[in-house]
Short mmCIF file of C-alpha atoms in Angstrom, two decimals:
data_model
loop_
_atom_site.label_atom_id
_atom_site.label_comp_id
_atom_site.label_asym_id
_atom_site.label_seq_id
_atom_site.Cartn_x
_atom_site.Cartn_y
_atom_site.Cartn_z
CA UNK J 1 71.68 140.13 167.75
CA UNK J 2 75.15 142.18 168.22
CA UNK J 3 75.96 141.16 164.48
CA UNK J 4 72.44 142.51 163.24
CA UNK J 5 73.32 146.10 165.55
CA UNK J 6 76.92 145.83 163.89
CA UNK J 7 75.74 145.75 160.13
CA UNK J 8 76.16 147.99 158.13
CA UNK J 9 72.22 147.95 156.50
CA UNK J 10 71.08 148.16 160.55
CA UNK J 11 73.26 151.84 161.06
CA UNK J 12 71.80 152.71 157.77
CA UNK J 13 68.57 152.09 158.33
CA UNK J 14 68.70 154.28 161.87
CA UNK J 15 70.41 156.96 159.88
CA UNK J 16 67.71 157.30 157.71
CA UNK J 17 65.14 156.26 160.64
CA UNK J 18 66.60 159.70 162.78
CA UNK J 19 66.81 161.92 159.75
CA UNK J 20 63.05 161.19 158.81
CA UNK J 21 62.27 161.74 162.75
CA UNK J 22 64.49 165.64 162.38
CA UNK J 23 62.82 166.19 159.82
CA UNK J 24 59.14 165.87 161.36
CA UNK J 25 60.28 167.23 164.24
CA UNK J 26 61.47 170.69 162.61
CA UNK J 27 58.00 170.40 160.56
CA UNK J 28 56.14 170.62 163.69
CA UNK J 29 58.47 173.65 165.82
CA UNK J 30 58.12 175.35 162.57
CA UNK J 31 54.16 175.43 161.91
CA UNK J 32 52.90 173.69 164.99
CA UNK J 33 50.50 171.32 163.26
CA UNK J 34 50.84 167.64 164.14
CA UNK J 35 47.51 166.99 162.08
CA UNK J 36 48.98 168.09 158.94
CA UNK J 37 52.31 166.11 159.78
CA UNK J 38 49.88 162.55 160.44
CA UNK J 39 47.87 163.19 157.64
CA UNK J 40 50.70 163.11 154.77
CA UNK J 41 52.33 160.00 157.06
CA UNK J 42 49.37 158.10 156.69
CA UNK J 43 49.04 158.74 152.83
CA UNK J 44 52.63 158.29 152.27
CA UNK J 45 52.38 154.72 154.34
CA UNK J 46 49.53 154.17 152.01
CA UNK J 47 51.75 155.06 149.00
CA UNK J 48 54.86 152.68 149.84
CA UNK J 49 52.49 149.52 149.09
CA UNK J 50 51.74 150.68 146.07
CA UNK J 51 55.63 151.49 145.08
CA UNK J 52 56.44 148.25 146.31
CA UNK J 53 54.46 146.64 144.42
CA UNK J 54 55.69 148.69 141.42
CA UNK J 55 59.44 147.73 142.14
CA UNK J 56 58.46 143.85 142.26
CA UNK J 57 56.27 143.87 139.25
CA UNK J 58 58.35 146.03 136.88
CA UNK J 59 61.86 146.89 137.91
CA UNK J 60 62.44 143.91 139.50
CA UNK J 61 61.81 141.96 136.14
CA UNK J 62 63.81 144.35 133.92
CA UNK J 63 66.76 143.81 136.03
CA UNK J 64 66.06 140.01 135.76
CA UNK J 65 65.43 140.04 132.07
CA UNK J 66 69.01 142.24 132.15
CA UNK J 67 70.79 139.79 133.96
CA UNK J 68 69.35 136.84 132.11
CA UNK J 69 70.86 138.22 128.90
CA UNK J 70 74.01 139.01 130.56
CA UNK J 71 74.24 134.87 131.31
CA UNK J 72 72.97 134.14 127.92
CA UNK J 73 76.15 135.99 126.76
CA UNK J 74 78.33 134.54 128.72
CA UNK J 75 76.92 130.97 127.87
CA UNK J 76 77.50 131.24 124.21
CA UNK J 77 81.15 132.57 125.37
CA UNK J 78 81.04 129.11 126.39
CA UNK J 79 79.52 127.52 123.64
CA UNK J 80 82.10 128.94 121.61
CA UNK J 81 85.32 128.10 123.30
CA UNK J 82 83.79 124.18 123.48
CA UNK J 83 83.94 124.65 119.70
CA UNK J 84 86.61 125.87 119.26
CA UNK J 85 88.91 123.76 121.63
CA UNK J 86 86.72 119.99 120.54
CA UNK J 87 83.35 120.65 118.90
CA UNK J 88 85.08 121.82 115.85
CA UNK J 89 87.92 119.12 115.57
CA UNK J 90 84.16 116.54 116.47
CA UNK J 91 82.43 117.21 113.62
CA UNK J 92 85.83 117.33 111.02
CA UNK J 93 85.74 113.34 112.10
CA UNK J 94 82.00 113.47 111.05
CA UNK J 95 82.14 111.88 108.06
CA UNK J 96 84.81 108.88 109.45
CA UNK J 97 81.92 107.81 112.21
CA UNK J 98 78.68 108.27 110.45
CA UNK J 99 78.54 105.83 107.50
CA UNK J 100 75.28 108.20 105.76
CA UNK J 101 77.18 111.71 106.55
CA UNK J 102 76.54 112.95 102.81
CA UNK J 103 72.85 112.74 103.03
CA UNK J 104 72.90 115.02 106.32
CA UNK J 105 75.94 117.66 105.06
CA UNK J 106 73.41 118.35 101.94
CA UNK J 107 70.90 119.74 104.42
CA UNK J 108 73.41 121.62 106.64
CA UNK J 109 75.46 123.57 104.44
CA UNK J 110 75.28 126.75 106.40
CA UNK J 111 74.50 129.74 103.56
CA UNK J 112 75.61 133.07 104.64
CA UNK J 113 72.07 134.44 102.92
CA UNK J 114 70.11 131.91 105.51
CA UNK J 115 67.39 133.44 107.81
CA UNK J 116 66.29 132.15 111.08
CA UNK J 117 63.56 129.75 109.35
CA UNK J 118 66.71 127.70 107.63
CA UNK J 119 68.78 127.61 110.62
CA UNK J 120 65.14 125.64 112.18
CA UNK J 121 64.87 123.85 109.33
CA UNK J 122 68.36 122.16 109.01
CA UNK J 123 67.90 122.13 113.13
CA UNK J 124 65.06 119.78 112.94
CA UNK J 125 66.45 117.50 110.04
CA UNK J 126 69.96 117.25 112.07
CA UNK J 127 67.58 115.85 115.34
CA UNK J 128 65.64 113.65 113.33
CA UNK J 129 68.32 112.66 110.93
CA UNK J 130 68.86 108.89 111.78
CA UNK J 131 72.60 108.19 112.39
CA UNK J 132 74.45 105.18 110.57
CA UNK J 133 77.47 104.89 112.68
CA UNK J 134 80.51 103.20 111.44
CA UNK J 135 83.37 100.89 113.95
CA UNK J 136 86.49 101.99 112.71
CA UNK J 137 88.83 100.92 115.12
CA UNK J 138 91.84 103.13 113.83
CA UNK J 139 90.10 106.31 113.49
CA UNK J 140 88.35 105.66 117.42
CA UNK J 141 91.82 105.59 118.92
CA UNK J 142 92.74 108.75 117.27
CA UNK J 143 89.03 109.92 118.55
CA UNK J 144 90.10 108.80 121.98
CA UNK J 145 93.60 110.03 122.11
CA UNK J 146 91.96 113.23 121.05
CA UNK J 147 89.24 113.42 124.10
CA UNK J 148 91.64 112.20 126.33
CA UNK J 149 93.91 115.25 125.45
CA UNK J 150 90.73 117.69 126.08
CA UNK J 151 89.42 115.69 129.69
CA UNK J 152 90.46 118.64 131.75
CA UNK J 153 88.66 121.08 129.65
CA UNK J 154 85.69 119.19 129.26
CA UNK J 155 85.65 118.50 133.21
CA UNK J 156 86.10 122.61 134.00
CA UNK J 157 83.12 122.60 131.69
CA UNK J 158 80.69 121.04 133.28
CA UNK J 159 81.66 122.55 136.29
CA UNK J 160 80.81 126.19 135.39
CA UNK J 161 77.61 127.32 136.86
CA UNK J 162 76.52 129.28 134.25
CA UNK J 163 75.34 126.00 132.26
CA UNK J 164 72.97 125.61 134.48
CA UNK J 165 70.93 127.67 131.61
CA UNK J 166 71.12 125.50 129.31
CA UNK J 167 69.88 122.23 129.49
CA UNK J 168 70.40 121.53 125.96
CA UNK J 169 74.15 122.39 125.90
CA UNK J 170 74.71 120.52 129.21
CA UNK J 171 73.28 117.65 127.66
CA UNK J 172 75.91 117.69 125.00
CA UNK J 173 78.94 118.26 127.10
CA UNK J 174 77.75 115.09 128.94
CA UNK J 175 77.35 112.75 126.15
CA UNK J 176 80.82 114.14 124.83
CA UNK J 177 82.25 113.34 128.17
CA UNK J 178 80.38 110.24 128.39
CA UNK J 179 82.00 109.03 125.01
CA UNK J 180 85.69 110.33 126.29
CA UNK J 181 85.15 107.74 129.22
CA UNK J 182 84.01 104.38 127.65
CA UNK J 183 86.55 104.75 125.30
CA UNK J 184 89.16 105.64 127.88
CA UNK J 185 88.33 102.98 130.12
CA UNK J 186 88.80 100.30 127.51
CA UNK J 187 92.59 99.06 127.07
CA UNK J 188 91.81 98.20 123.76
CA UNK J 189 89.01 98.58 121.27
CA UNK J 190 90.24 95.93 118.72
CA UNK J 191 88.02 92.46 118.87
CA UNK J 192 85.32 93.76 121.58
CA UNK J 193 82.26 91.69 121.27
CA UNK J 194 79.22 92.69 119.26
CA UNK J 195 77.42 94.25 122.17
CA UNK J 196 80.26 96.20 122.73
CA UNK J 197 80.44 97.63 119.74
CA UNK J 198 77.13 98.41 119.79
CA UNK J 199 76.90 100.02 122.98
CA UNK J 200 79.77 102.28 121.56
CA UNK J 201 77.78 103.29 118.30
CA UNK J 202 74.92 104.04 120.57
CA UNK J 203 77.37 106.39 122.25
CA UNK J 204 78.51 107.99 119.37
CA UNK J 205 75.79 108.29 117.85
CA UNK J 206 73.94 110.29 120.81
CA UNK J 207 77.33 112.40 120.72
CA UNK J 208 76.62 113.12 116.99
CA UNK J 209 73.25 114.07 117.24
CA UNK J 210 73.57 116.65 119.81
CA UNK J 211 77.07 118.62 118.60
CA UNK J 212 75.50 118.95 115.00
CA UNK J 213 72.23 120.15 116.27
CA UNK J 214 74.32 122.11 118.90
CA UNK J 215 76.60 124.12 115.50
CA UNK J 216 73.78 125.07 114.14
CA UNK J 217 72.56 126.67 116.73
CA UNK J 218 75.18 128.39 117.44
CA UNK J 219 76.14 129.51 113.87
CA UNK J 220 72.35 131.10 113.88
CA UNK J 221 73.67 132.86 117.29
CA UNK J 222 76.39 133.94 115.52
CA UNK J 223 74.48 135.38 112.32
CA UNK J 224 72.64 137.62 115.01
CA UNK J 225 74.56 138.89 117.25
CA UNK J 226 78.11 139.04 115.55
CA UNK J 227 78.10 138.41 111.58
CA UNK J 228 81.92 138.68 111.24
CA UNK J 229 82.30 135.41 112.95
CA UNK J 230 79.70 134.11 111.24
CA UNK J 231 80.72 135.00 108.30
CA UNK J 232 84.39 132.95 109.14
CA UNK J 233 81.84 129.67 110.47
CA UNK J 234 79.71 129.68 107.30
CA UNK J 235 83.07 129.38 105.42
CA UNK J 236 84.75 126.64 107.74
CA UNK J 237 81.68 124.73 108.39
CA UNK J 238 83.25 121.35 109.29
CA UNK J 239 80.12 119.93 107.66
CA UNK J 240 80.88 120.95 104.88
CA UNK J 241 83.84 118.24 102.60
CA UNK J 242 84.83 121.73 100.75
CA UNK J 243 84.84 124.49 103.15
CA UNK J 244 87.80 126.60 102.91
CA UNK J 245 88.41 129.48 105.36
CA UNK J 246 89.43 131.88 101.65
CA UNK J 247 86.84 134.22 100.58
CA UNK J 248 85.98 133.14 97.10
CA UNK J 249 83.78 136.23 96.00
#
């Protein structure tokens, strides 16, 4: 109870509490009619229900709706440092882990002139696209010495709140992570057994699917909400065998 008297919400609300009291009070020494004073109480009681209910229904969600922007923001702040610290350097080794890369780079050579219907489009075929993964045992070291290099960042990652918003994302970050840690925990990757190697394509392969589905994504965030770094995406998409960061035209 003393901590409730002690707050700082409790004085204010006897602040306000006494001043709405003085100010009755001089009401009635002034013109001497208490029924006048009750009468505009009771319809001002009456009133407060209704403005209640106004601040729950309406403010309350535009400062929700603000706020959930304000995370969306920062998530895609997010999105874009994973890209540019391992998604990016991910989907350069595309091509050395998935054995039928061409067919998929065809349909995701991000245009500068696309619209939102493309980016769903090339979306869809990247989820549906059915990953050929290839065992190359060189080229998975390199992959692992690479993840290995990025475990702290990938671990301070998943441990930001904010991704809590996206399901999708978190998703990704796990099967990246997941990946980092079979092939970590593996002294060597040379003459596993065929389920092995399976299990590892399987891992890859879920990897795969979810960072190119993932880029494109955020490359159509990117065409909305800032077009300069699109523009710099569309001409380093690691998708793409001839992308070149010059601007040909």
């Amino acid at each position: 109870m003393k901590k409730i008297f002690k707050s700082w919400t409790f004085r204010i609300a006897m602040i306000l509490f006494a001043a709405s009291t003085l100010s009755y009070t001089i009401h009635y020494f002034i013109f001497h009619d208490a029924h006048h004073i009750f009468i505009y109480m009771i319809g001002d009681f009456g009133f407060l229900f209704l403005d209640v209910l106004l601040v729950l229904l309406i403010i309350e969600r535009l400062l929700a709706s603000r706020e959930k922007k304000s995370i969306l923001h920062k998530l895609n702040m997010v999105i874009g440092i994973f890209f540019s610290e391992v998604g990016m350097e991910l989907l350069r080794c595309f091509s050395d882990f998935v054995e039928n890369a061409e067919q998929l780079e065809s349909e995701v050579l991000i245009d500068p002139q696309w619209v939102k219907k493309n980016f769903q489009e090339a979306q869809s075929k990247a989820m549906s696209f059915k990953y050929s993964i290839v065992f190359d045992v060189d080229r998975l070291e390199k992959l692992r010495d690479f993840l290995k290099s990025k475990h702290s960042f990938l671990v301070r990652l998943l441990e930001n709140p904010i991704l809590l918003e996206n399901q999708r994302f978190t998703d990704l970050l796990w099967a990246v992570f997941h990946l980092s840690e079979e092939l970590n925990f593996r002294n060597a990757l040379r003459n596993l057994p065929d389920a092995d190697i399976v299990h590892l394509k399987t891992d890859l392969r879920r990897a795969y699917s979810r960072i190119v589905s993932e880029w494109i994504i955020y490359a159509e965030h990117l065409k909305r909400k800032y077009p300069f770094l699109f523009s710099l995406a569309a001409r380093i998409n690691p998708l793409n065998p001839h992308a070149s960061p010059i601007v040909q035209d």
